[in-house]
Amino acid sequence: MNHDRSLALQARAEQCFPGGVNSPVRAFRAVGGAPPFVEHAEGAYLFDADGNRYIDYFGSWGPMILGHAFPPVVEAIERAARKSASFGASTASEGDLAERIAACYPAIERMRFVSSGTEATMSAIRLARAATGRKMVVKFEGCYHGHADGLLVKAGSGVATFGIPGSAGVPEEIAHLTLALPYNELAAVEAAFAAYPDAIAAVILEPVVGNAGCITPEEGYLAGVRKLTAQHGALLIVDEVMTGFRVALGGACALYSLDPDLVTLGKIVGGGLPVGVFGGKRRFMDQLAPLGPVYQAGTLSGNPLAMAAGLATVGYLQEHAAEVYARLEAASGAVAEGVAREAAGAKIPLTTNRVGAMWTWFFTGGPVTNYEDAARSDTAAFGRFHRAMLDQGVWLPPSQFEAAFLSTAHTDADIAATIAAARRALLA
Ligand code: KE4
C-alpha cells in the first residue's frame, strides 16, 4: 500500500497539533506506524488520502452503526444545514430526538443534550454531588468516562484508598475525591462504602466496559452495584456513551434490566455529529438551571444539525430494531469467532470478549474480567496484528485496550475477507 499522501499530511499535521492529532488514540502510538489520513468513507469502508480502502472496525469509535454516509442521515443533515447550522435557541428537533431516546430508556424521565460524552459524564457527576450533598465518586479501573479532571484518576495503593492523578494537570486534591476500584468485584464497592460512609455521591461505570477493551459484567454484578448504591444513598450513573443503542436498542440498561439514577449517552445518538446526553430521574434532573441550583450550559447543546443526524440514526434503529440488532449480532459473532478460530489454529493465545456489536480480541490466554487481566495482553503482538491487518485493508481500533465495532453495512463478504486477512496477519 502506498501511504505517501498520508505521510505528508501527518508531517503537516504535526506542525499544527500535538502529535499531529486532535485525539491521542488516533496517533497509532499504541500499535506503531503512521496513521492513514481518511479522505472519505462509505458504508463499511474507509478510503485514505492515497486511495487505499479499508474495512472499518472502529466506526468513529462507535457512532457509525448504520455505516458511513448512510443516505437518510446525510439527507437529514443536508436539510437541516439549509436552515442554518445553529440558532442558540430552542427547536422542535431537540424534543423530537429526546422523545425517541426516552422511548428507549425508561430510566430517563428528563434529559439534557450536550456536545460530548465528557460533558455528559462531567455534568452528571456535578448533579449527583448537588443532589446528595456529598463529594466522593467511585469509578472503576479500565473504565473511561471522558477527560474531566475528576475522572482522569488511577487507583490508589489500596482498594479503598484515594485515587491518584491519571494525568498531569489533575490536582491531587481533585483526584482524592475519586476512588478507582477493580471492575467486577462487588466486595470492593462494599469496602468503599464502609470506608467512606455518607461520603460517596455517585458510582459511575461502563455497564459493558469498552475502554479497557471489551469486558463484560459478571452475573449479578450490575444488580449488586445498583443495590449497594441504593442502600448507601449514592446515585448510580450508568455511562452508556459507548453501549447506548450499540448493544441493544435500549442499550445495556435494557440488556441487563438496569434502573440507574442517571444515564449518559453519546456517539450513536448523534449519528456522527457532536452529541452527548445526560438524563435520568426527574427529582435529580430538575435541580439543573434554570429550574434548580446546578449550573450547566453549552453554546451548541441541541445543535440542529446534530439533532437531525441523531434523529435519522435513532429513528432508523427504532423502526428496524429487530432486523438491525439481529444482523449486528450475527455479523459480530461471525467475525469475532472466525478470527478466534484462526488464532486457535495458529496456537496463539487469544481471548475474545463480546457483547453484541462490540468486542475485543485480547492477545492473552484469559479470562479477561477486569483491567488487571486485560493488562496482561501481549500489546506488541496486538500491534503487529493491527499493522498486518491494516496492510491488508482491515482497519481495527489502534489499541489493544479499545473495543471493535461493526455496522449494518458490513457484508458477509467483508467478514470472510477479514477472517482471511487475520489468518495471514496472525502469522506476521
Ligand atoms: P467523548 O468526550 O470522547 O465524546 O466521550 C467520552 C467517553 C465517555 N464515556 C465512554 C464510555 C466513552 O467510551 C467515551 C469516549 N470513548 C473513546 C473511545 N474509547 C473516544 C475516542 C477518543 O478518545 O478519541
mmCIF file with all atom_site columns, C-alpha atoms and ligand atoms in Angstrom, residues 22-26 60-61 115-119 121 144-147 206 208 210-211 239-243 264 266-267 275 401-403 405, ligand 1:
data_model
loop_
_atom_site.group_PDB
_atom_site.id
_atom_site.type_symbol
_atom_site.label_atom_id
_atom_site.label_alt_id
_atom_site.label_comp_id
_atom_site.label_asym_id
_atom_site.label_entity_id
_atom_site.label_seq_id
_atom_site.pdbx_PDB_ins_code
_atom_site.Cartn_x
_atom_site.Cartn_y
_atom_site.Cartn_z
_atom_site.occupancy
_atom_site.B_iso_or_equiv
_atom_site.pdbx_formal_charge
_atom_site.auth_seq_id
_atom_site.auth_comp_id
_atom_site.auth_asym_id
_atom_site.auth_atom_id
_atom_site.pdbx_PDB_model_num
ATOM   1  C CA  . ASN A 1 22  ? -6.950  16.024 17.762 1.00 0.00 ? 22  ASN A CA  1
ATOM   2  C CA  . SER A 1 23  ? -7.428  12.979 19.954 1.00 0.00 ? 23  SER A CA  1
ATOM   3  C CA  . PRO A 1 24  ? -4.461  10.908 21.196 1.00 0.00 ? 24  PRO A CA  1
ATOM   4  C CA  . VAL A 1 25  ? -5.581  7.405  20.200 1.00 0.00 ? 25  VAL A CA  1
ATOM   5  C CA  . ARG A 1 26  ? -5.617  8.466  16.535 1.00 0.00 ? 26  ARG A CA  1
ATOM   6  C CA  . SER A 1 60  ? -15.587 6.653  14.504 1.00 0.00 ? 60  SER A CA  1
ATOM   7  C CA  . TRP A 1 61  ? -15.332 4.913  17.931 1.00 0.00 ? 61  TRP A CA  1
ATOM   8  C CA  . SER A 1 115 ? -21.788 18.160 22.808 1.00 0.00 ? 115 SER A CA  1
ATOM   9  C CA  . SER A 1 116 ? -19.652 15.265 24.000 1.00 0.00 ? 116 SER A CA  1
ATOM   10 C CA  . GLY A 1 117 ? -19.584 12.269 26.290 1.00 0.00 ? 117 GLY A CA  1
ATOM   11 C CA  . THR A 1 118 ? -17.128 14.104 28.513 1.00 0.00 ? 118 THR A CA  1
ATOM   12 C CA  . GLU A 1 119 ? -19.611 16.904 29.049 1.00 0.00 ? 119 GLU A CA  1
ATOM   13 C CA  . THR A 1 121 ? -20.445 12.500 32.497 1.00 0.00 ? 121 THR A CA  1
ATOM   14 C CA  . TYR A 1 144 ? -13.105 5.723  30.717 1.00 0.00 ? 144 TYR A CA  1
ATOM   15 C CA  . HIS A 1 145 ? -15.718 8.407  31.021 1.00 0.00 ? 145 HIS A CA  1
ATOM   16 C CA  . GLY A 1 146 ? -14.084 11.282 29.129 1.00 0.00 ? 146 GLY A CA  1
ATOM   17 C CA  . HIS A 1 147 ? -11.378 13.639 30.279 1.00 0.00 ? 147 HIS A CA  1
ATOM   18 C CA  . GLU A 1 206 ? -19.460 1.408  31.926 1.00 0.00 ? 206 GLU A CA  1
ATOM   19 C CA  . VAL A 1 208 ? -20.079 -3.199 29.450 1.00 0.00 ? 208 VAL A CA  1
ATOM   20 C CA  . GLY A 1 210 ? -15.239 -0.773 26.185 1.00 0.00 ? 210 GLY A CA  1
ATOM   21 C CA  . ASN A 1 211 ? -12.253 1.307  27.223 1.00 0.00 ? 211 ASN A CA  1
ATOM   22 C CA  . ASP A 1 239 ? -22.257 5.573  31.293 1.00 0.00 ? 239 ASP A CA  1
ATOM   23 C CA  . GLU A 1 240 ? -23.756 4.327  28.032 1.00 0.00 ? 240 GLU A CA  1
ATOM   24 C CA  . VAL A 1 241 ? -21.837 6.705  25.774 1.00 0.00 ? 241 VAL A CA  1
ATOM   25 C CA  . MET A 1 242 ? -20.434 3.633  24.015 1.00 0.00 ? 242 MET A CA  1
ATOM   26 C CA  . THR A 1 243 ? -23.039 0.935  24.747 1.00 0.00 ? 243 THR A CA  1
ATOM   27 C CA  . THR A 1 264 ? -25.093 9.248  29.947 1.00 0.00 ? 264 THR A CA  1
ATOM   28 C CA  . GLY A 1 266 ? -23.194 9.921  23.199 1.00 0.00 ? 266 GLY A CA  1
ATOM   29 C CA  . LYS A 1 267 ? -21.742 8.626  19.925 1.00 0.00 ? 267 LYS A CA  1
ATOM   30 C CA  . VAL A 1 275 ? -23.912 14.988 20.829 1.00 0.00 ? 275 VAL A CA  1
ATOM   31 C CA  . PHE A 1 401 ? -7.494  -1.544 25.044 1.00 0.00 ? 401 PHE A CA  1
ATOM   32 C CA  . GLU A 1 402 ? -10.307 -0.474 22.758 1.00 0.00 ? 402 GLU A CA  1
ATOM   33 C CA  . ALA A 1 403 ? -13.435 -2.219 21.511 1.00 0.00 ? 403 ALA A CA  1
ATOM   34 C CA  . PHE A 1 405 ? -17.397 -2.241 16.314 1.00 0.00 ? 405 PHE A CA  1
HETATM 35 P P1  . KE4 B 2 .   ? -16.205 11.960 24.275 1.00 0.00 ? 1   KE4 B P1  1
HETATM 36 O O1  . KE4 B 2 .   ? -15.923 13.154 25.191 1.00 0.00 ? 1   KE4 B O1  1
HETATM 37 O O2  . KE4 B 2 .   ? -14.949 11.425 23.613 1.00 0.00 ? 1   KE4 B O2  1
HETATM 38 O O3  . KE4 B 2 .   ? -17.341 12.254 23.280 1.00 0.00 ? 1   KE4 B O3  1
HETATM 39 O O4  . KE4 B 2 .   ? -16.791 10.787 25.172 1.00 0.00 ? 1   KE4 B O4  1
HETATM 40 C C1  . KE4 B 2 .   ? -16.058 10.361 26.288 1.00 0.00 ? 1   KE4 B C1  1
HETATM 41 C C2  . KE4 B 2 .   ? -16.491 8.945  26.649 1.00 0.00 ? 1   KE4 B C2  1
HETATM 42 C C3  . KE4 B 2 .   ? -17.326 8.767  27.735 1.00 0.00 ? 1   KE4 B C3  1
HETATM 43 N N1  . KE4 B 2 .   ? -17.741 7.531  28.099 1.00 0.00 ? 1   KE4 B N1  1
HETATM 44 C C4  . KE4 B 2 .   ? -17.366 6.435  27.395 1.00 0.00 ? 1   KE4 B C4  1
HETATM 45 C C5  . KE4 B 2 .   ? -17.858 5.089  27.833 1.00 0.00 ? 1   KE4 B C5  1
HETATM 46 C C6  . KE4 B 2 .   ? -16.531 6.562  26.265 1.00 0.00 ? 1   KE4 B C6  1
HETATM 47 O O5  . KE4 B 2 .   ? -16.156 5.455  25.570 1.00 0.00 ? 1   KE4 B O5  1
HETATM 48 C C7  . KE4 B 2 .   ? -16.073 7.838  25.879 1.00 0.00 ? 1   KE4 B C7  1
HETATM 49 C C8  . KE4 B 2 .   ? -15.141 8.054  24.699 1.00 0.00 ? 1   KE4 B C8  1
HETATM 50 N N2  . KE4 B 2 .   ? -14.658 6.888  24.058 1.00 0.00 ? 1   KE4 B N2  1
HETATM 51 C C9  . KE4 B 2 .   ? -13.378 6.990  23.362 1.00 0.00 ? 1   KE4 B C9  1
HETATM 52 C C10 . KE4 B 2 .   ? -13.074 5.629  22.740 1.00 0.00 ? 1   KE4 B C10 1
HETATM 53 N N3  . KE4 B 2 .   ? -12.615 4.719  23.695 1.00 0.00 ? 1   KE4 B N3  1
HETATM 54 C C11 . KE4 B 2 .   ? -13.371 8.094  22.355 1.00 0.00 ? 1   KE4 B C11 1
HETATM 55 C C12 . KE4 B 2 .   ? -12.238 8.033  21.359 1.00 0.00 ? 1   KE4 B C12 1
HETATM 56 C C13 . KE4 B 2 .   ? -11.223 9.110  21.621 1.00 0.00 ? 1   KE4 B C13 1
HETATM 57 O O6  . KE4 B 2 .   ? -10.968 9.418  22.797 1.00 0.00 ? 1   KE4 B O6  1
HETATM 58 O O7  . KE4 B 2 .   ? -10.695 9.627  20.598 1.00 0.00 ? 1   KE4 B O7  1
#
